[in-house]
PDB file of C-alpha atoms in Angstrom:
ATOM      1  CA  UNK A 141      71.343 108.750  54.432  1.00  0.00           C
ATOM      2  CA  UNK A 142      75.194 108.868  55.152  1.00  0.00           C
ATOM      3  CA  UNK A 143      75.257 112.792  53.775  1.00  0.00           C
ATOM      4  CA  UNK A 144      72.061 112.836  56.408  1.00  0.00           C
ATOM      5  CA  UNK A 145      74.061 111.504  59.588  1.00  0.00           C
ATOM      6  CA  UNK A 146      77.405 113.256  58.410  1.00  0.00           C
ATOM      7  CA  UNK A 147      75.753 116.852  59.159  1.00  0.00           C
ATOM      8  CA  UNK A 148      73.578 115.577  62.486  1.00  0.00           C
ATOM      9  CA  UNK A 149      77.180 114.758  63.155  1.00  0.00           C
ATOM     10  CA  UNK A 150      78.797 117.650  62.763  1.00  0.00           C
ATOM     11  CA  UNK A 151      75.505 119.530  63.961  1.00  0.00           C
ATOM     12  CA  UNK A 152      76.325 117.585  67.388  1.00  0.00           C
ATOM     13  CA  UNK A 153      79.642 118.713  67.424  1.00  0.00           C
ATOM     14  CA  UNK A 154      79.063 122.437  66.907  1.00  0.00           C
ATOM     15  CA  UNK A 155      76.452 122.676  69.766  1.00  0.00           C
ATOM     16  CA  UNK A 156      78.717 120.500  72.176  1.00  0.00           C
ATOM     17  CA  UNK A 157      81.781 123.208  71.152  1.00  0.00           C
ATOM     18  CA  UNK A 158      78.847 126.092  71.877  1.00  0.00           C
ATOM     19  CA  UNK A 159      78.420 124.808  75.440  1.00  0.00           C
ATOM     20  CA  UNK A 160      81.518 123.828  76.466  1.00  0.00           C
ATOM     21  CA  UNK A 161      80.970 124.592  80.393  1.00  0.00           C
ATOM     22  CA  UNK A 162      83.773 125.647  83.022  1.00  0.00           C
ATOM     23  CA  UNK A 163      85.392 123.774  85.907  1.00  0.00           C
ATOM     24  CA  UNK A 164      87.416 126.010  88.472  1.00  0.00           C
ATOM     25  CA  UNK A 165      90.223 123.366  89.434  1.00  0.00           C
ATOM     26  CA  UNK A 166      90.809 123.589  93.367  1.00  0.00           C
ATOM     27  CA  UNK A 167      88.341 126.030  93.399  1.00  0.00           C
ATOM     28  CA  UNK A 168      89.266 129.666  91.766  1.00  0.00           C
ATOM     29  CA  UNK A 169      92.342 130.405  94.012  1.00  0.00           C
ATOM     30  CA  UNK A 170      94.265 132.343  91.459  1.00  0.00           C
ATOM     31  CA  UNK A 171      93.121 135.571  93.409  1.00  0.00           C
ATOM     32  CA  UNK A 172      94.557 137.741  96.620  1.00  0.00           C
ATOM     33  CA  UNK A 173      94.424 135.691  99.611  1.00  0.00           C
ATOM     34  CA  UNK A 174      93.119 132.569  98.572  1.00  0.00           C
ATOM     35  CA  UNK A 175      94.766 129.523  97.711  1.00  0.00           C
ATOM     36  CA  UNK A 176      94.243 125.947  96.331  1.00  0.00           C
ATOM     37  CA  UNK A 177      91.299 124.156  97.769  1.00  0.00           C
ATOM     38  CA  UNK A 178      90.917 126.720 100.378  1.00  0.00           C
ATOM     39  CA  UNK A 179      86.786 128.077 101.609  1.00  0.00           C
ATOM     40  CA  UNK A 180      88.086 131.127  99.835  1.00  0.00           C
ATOM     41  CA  UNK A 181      88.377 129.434  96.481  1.00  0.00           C
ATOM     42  CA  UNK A 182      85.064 127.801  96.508  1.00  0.00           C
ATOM     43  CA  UNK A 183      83.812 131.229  96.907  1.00  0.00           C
ATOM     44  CA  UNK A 184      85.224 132.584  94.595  1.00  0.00           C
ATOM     45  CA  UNK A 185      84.086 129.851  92.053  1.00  0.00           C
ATOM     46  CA  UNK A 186      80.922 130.848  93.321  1.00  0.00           C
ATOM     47  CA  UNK A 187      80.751 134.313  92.410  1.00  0.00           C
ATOM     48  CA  UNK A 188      82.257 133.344  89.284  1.00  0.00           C
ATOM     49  CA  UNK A 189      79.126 131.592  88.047  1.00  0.00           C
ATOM     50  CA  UNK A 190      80.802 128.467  86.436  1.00  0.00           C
ATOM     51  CA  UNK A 191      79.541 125.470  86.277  1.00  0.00           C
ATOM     52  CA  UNK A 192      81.554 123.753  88.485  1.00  0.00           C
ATOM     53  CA  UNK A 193      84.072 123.447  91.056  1.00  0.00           C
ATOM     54  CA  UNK A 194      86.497 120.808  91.504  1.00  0.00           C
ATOM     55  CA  UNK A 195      88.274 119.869  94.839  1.00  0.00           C
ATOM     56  CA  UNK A 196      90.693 116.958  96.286  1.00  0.00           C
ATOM     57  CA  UNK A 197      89.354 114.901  99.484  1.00  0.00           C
ATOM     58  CA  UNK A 198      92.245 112.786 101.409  1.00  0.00           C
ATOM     59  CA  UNK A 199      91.362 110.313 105.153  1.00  0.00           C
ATOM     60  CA  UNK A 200      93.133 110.781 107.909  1.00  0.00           C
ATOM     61  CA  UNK A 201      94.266 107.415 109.969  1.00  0.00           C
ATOM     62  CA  UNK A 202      90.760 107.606 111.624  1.00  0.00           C
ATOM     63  CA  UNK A 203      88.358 108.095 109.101  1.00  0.00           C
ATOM     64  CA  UNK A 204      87.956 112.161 108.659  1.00  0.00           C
ATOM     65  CA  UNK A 205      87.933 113.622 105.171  1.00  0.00           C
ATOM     66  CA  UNK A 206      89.850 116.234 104.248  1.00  0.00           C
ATOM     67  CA  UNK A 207      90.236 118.609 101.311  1.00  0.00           C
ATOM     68  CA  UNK A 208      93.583 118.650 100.344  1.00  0.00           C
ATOM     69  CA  UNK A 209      95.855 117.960  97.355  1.00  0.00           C
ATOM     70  CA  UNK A 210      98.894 116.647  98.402  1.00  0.00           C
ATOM     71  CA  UNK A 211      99.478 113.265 100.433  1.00  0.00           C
ATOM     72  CA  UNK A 212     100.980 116.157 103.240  1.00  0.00           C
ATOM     73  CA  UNK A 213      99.975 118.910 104.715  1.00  0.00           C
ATOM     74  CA  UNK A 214     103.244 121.138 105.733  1.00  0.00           C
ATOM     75  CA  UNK A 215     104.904 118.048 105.379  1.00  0.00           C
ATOM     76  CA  UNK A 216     102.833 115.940 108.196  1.00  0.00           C
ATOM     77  CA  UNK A 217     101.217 112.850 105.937  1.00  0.00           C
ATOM     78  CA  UNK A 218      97.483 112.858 105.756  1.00  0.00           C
ATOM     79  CA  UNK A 219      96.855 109.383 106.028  1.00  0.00           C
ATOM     80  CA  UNK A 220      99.239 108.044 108.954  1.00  0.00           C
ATOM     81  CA  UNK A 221      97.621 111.252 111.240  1.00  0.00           C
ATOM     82  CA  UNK A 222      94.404 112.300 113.217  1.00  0.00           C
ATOM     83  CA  UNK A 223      92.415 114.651 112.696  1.00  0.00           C
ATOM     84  CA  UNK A 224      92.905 116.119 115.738  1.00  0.00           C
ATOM     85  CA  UNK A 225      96.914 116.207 114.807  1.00  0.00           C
ATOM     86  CA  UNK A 226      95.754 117.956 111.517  1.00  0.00           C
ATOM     87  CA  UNK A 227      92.792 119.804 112.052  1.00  0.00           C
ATOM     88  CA  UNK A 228      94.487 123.562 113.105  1.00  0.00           C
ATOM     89  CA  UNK A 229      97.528 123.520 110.354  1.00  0.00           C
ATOM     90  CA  UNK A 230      97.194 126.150 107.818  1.00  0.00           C
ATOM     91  CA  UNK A 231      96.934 126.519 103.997  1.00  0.00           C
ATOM     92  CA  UNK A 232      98.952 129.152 102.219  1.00  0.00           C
ATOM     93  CA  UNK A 233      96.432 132.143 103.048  1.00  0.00           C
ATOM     94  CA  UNK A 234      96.097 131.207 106.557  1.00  0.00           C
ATOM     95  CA  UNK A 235      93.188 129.563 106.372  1.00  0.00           C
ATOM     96  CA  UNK A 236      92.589 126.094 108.069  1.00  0.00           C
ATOM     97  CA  UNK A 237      92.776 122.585 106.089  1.00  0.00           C
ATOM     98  CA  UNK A 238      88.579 122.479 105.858  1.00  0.00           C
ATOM     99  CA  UNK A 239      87.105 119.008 106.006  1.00  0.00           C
ATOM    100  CA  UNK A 240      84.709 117.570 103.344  1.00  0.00           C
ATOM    101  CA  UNK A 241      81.603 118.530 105.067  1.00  0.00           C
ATOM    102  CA  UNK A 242      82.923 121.993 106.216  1.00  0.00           C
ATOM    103  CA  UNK A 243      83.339 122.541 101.844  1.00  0.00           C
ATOM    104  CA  UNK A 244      80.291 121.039 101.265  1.00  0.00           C
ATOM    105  CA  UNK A 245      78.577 123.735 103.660  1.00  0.00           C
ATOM    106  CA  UNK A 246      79.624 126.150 102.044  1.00  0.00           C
ATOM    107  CA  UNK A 247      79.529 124.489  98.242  1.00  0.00           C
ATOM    108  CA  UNK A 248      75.382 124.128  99.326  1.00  0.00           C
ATOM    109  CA  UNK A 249      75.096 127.714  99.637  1.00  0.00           C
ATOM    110  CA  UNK A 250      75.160 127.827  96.215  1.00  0.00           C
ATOM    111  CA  UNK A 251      73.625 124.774  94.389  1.00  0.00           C
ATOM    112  CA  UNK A 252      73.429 125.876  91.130  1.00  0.00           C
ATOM    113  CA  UNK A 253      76.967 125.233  91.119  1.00  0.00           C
ATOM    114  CA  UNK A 254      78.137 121.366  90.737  1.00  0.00           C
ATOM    115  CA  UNK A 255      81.069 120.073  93.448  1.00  0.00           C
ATOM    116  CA  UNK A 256      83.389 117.962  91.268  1.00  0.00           C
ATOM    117  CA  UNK A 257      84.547 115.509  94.240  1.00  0.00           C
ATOM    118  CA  UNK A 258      88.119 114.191  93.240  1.00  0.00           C
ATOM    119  CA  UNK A 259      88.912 111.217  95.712  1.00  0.00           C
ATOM    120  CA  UNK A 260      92.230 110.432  95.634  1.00  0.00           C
ATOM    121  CA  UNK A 261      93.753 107.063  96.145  1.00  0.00           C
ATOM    122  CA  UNK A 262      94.434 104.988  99.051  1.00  0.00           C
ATOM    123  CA  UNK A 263      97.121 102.488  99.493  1.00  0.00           C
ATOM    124  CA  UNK A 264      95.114  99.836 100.071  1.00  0.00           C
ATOM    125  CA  UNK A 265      91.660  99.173  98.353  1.00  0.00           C
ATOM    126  CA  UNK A 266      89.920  98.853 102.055  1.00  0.00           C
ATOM    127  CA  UNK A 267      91.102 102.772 102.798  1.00  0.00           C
ATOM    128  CA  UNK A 268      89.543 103.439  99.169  1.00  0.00           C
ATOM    129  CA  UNK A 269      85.980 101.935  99.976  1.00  0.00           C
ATOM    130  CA  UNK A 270      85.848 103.188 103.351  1.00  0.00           C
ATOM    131  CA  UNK A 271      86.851 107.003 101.820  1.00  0.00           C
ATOM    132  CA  UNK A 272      84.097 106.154  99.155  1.00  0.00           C
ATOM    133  CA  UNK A 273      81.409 105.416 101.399  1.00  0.00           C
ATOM    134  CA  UNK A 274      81.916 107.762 104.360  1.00  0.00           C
ATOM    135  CA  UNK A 275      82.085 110.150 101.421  1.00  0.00           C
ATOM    136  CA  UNK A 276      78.621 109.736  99.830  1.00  0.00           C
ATOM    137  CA  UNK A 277      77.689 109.215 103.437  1.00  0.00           C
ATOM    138  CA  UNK A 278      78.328 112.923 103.935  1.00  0.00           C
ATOM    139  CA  UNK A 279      76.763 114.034 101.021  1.00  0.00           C
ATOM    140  CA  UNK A 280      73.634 112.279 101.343  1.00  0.00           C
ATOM    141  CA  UNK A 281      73.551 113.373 104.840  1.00  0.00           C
ATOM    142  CA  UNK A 282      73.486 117.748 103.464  1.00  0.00           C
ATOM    143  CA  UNK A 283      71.200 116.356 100.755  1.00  0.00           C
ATOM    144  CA  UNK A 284      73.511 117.192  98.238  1.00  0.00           C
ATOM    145  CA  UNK A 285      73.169 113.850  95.952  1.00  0.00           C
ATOM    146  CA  UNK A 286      72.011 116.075  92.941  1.00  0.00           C
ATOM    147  CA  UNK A 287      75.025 118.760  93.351  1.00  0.00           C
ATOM    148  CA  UNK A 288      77.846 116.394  93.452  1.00  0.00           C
ATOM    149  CA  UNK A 289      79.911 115.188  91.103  1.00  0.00           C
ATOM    150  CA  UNK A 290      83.087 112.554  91.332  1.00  0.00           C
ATOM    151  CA  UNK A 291      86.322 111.960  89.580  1.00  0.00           C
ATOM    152  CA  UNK A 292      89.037 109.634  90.611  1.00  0.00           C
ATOM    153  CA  UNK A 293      92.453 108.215  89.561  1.00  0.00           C
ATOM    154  CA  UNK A 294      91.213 105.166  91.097  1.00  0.00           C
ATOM    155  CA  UNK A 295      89.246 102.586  88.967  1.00  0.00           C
ATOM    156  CA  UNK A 296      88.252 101.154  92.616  1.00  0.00           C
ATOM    157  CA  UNK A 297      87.155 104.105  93.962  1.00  0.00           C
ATOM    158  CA  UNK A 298      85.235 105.330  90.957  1.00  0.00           C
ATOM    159  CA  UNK A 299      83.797 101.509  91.167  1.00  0.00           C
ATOM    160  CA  UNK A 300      82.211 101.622  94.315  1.00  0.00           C
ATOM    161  CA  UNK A 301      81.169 104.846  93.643  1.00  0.00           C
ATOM    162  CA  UNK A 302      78.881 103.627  91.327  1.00  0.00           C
ATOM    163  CA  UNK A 303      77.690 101.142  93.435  1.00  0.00           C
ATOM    164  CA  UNK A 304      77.015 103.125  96.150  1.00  0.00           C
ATOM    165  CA  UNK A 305      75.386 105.802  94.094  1.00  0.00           C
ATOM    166  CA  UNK A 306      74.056 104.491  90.852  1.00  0.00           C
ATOM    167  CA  UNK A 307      72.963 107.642  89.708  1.00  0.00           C
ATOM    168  CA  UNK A 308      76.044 109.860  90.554  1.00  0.00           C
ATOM    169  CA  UNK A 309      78.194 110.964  87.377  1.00  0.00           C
ATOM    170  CA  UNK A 310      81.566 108.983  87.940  1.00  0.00           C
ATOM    171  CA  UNK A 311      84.289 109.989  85.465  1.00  0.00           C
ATOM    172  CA  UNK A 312      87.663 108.267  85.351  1.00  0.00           C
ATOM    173  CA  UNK A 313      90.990 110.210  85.564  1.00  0.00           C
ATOM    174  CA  UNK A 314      93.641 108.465  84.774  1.00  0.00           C
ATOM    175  CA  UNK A 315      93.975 108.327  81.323  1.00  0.00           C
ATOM    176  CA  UNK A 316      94.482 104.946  79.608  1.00  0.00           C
ATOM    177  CA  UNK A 317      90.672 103.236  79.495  1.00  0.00           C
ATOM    178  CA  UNK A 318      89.308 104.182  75.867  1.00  0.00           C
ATOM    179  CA  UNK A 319      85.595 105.013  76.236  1.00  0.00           C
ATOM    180  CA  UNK A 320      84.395 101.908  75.232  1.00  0.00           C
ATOM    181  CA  UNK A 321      86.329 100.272  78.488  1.00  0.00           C
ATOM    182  CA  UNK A 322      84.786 103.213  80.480  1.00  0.00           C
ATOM    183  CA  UNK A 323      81.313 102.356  79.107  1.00  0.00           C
ATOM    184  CA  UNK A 324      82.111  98.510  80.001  1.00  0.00           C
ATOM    185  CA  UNK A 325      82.852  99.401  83.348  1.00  0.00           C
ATOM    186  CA  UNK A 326      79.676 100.696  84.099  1.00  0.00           C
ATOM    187  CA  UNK A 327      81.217 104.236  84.639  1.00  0.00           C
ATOM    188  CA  UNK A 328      79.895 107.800  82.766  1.00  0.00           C
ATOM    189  CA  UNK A 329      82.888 109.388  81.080  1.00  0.00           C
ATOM    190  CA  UNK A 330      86.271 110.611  80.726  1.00  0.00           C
ATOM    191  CA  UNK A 331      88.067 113.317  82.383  1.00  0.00           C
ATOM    192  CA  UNK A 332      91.577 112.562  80.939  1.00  0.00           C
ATOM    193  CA  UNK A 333      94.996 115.139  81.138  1.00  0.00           C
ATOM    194  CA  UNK A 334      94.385 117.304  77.922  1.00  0.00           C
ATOM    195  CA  UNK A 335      96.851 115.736  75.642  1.00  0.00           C
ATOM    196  CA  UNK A 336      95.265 112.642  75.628  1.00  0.00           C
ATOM    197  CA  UNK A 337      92.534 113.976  73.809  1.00  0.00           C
ATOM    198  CA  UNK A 338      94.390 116.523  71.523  1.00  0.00           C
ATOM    199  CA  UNK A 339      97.756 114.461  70.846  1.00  0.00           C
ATOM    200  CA  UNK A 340      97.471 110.339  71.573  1.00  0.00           C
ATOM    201  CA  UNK A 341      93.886 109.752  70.988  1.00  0.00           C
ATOM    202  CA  UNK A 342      92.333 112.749  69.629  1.00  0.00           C
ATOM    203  CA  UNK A 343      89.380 110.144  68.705  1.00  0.00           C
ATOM    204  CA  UNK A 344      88.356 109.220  71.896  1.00  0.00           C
ATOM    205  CA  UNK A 345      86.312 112.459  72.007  1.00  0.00           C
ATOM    206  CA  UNK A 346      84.318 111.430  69.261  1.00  0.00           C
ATOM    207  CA  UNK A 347      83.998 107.566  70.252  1.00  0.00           C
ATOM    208  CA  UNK A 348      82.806 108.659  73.864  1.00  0.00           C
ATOM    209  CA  UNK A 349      79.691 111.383  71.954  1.00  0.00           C
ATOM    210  CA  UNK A 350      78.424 108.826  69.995  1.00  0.00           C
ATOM    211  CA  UNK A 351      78.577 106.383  73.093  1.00  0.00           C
ATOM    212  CA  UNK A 352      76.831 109.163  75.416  1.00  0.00           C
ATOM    213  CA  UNK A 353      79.620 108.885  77.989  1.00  0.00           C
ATOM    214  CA  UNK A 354      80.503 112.756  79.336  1.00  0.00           C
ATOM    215  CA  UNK A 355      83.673 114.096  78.373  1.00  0.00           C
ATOM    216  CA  UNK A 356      85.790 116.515  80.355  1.00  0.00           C
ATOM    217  CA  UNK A 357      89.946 117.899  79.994  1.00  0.00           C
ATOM    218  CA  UNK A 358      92.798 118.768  82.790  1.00  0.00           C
ATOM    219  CA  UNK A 359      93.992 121.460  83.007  1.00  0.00           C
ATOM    220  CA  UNK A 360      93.411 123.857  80.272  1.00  0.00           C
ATOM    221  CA  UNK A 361      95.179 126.909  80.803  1.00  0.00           C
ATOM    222  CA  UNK A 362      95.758 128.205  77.604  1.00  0.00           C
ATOM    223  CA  UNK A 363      93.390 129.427  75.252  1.00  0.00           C
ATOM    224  CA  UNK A 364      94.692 127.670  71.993  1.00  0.00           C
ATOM    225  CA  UNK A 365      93.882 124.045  73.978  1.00  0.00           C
ATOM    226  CA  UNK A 366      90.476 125.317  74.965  1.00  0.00           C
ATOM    227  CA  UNK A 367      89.916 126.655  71.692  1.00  0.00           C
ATOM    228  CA  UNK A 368      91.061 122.914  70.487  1.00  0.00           C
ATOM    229  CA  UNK A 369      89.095 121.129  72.377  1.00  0.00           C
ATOM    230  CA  UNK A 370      86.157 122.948  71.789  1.00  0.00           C
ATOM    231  CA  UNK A 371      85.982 122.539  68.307  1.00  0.00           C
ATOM    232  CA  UNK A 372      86.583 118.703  68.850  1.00  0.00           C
ATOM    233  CA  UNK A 373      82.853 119.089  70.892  1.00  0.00           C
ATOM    234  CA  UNK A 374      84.212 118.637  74.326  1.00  0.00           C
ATOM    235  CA  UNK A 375      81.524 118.988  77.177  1.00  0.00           C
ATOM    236  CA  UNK A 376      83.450 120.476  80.018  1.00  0.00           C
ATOM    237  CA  UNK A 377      87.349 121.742  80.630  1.00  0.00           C
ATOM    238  CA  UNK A 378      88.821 121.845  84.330  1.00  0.00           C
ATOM    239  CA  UNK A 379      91.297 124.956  84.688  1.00  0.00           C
ATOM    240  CA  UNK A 380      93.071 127.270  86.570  1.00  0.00           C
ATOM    241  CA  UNK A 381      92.057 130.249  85.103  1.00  0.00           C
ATOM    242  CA  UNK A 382      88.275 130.025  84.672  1.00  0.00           C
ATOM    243  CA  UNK A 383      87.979 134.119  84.735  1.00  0.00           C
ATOM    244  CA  UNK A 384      90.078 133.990  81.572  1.00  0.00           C
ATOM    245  CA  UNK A 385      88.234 131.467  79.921  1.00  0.00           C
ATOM    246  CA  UNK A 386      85.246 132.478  80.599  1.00  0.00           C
ATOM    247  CA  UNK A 387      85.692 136.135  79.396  1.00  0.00           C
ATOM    248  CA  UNK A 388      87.110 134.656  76.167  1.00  0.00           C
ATOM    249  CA  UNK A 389      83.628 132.798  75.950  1.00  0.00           C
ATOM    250  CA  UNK A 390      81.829 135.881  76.360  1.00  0.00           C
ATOM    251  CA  UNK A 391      83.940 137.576  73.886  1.00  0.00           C
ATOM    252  CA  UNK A 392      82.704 135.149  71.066  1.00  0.00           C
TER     253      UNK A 392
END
């Protein structure tokens, strides 16, 4: 019996390290004239054909959401502005900052293709559950409950997430929960910096399989930590370089 479950074991692990799926980070903006978290990038991502596509959503002081990494944009802060302040500033390649629904027009155009929502924090928890709400507010109003996915540094945020979409896949960011904390807290995985898994707890991968709980890496962009992780049966890898990647899958 233990020889029995030692092979499903390691049968599990092979097929996880077979399917290993792709998640352009900020979209694929590593191309002429796009940049990060831009329309262009999502389209790219698109065309791409990988599974997903992951993108950062900020409030402005009266409610809008935004897509947008930083806590600035051109140095004019996200959250103490209005939309109206913010709305015609530029990213890199000219385009305009889009807002939340404008990216999830265009993410619907393809819906194969998941939309890894990445809320980012607040400084208050009120901000946070206002951001969560008007955010699945949005997405429920396209009809895109089934396409979207959600990350978050924020154990809040990823909280009410939850509770405002009990079905959603919620995976936790920051890094320190093992996965039997993240399976306490009612949420569905890990999506931890890369290290985590392949240097401080390399057995967190394992722990969260045999717990079901969904297990994703930041930011891979090197082949020998994909190649890592992939052996160790991880489900999905965020990067900056899905082309490369993915031709390297292709190659096998």
């Amino acid at each position: 019996m233990k020889i029995l479950s030692v092979i499903l074991m390691f049968i599990t692990s092979v097929m996880h390290a077979q399917n290993t799926q792709l998640i352009a980070h900020r979209g694929f903006w590593k191309t002429e004239n796009s940049a990060q978290n831009s329309i262009s990038s999502l389209k790219n991502a698109q065309q791409l054909g990988v599974y997903g596509s992951e993108f950062d959503v900020r409030m402005t002081k009266d409610g809008v959401l935004m897509i947008n990494h930083d806590e600035d944009i051109n140095g004019i802060l996200i959250a103490e502005n209005h939309y109206q302040v913010l709305k015609h500033l530029s990213l890199k390649n000219g385009e305009y900052i889009p807002t939340f629904r404008q990216y999830l027009e265009q993410g619907k155009k393809v819906p194969q293709m998941k939309m890894i929502v990445e809320l980012k924090p607040e400084k208050s928890a009120e901000r946070e559950i206002q951001m969560a709400k008007q955010a699945v507010k949005i997405i429920r109003e396209l009809n895109m409950e089934a396409q979207c996915e959600f990350i978050s540094f924020s154990l809040n945020i990823c909280k009410v997430l939850k509770k405002e979409m009990p079905d959603a896949v919620v995976l936790y960011l920051n890094g320190e929960l093992s996965p039997a904390e993240l399976k306490a807290a009612g949420l569905d995985g890990l999506d931890y910096h890369h290290r985590i898994l392949t240097e401080r707890n390399p057995h967190w991968l394992a722990e969260a399989q045999k717990l079901g709980l969904v297990t994703n890496a930041w930011t891979v962009n090197d082949q020998k930590t994909y190649q890592q992780l992939k052996s160790l049966g991880i489900q999905f890898i965020t990067t900056d370089i899905p082309d490369e990647i993915k031709n390297l899958k292709n190659e096998k």
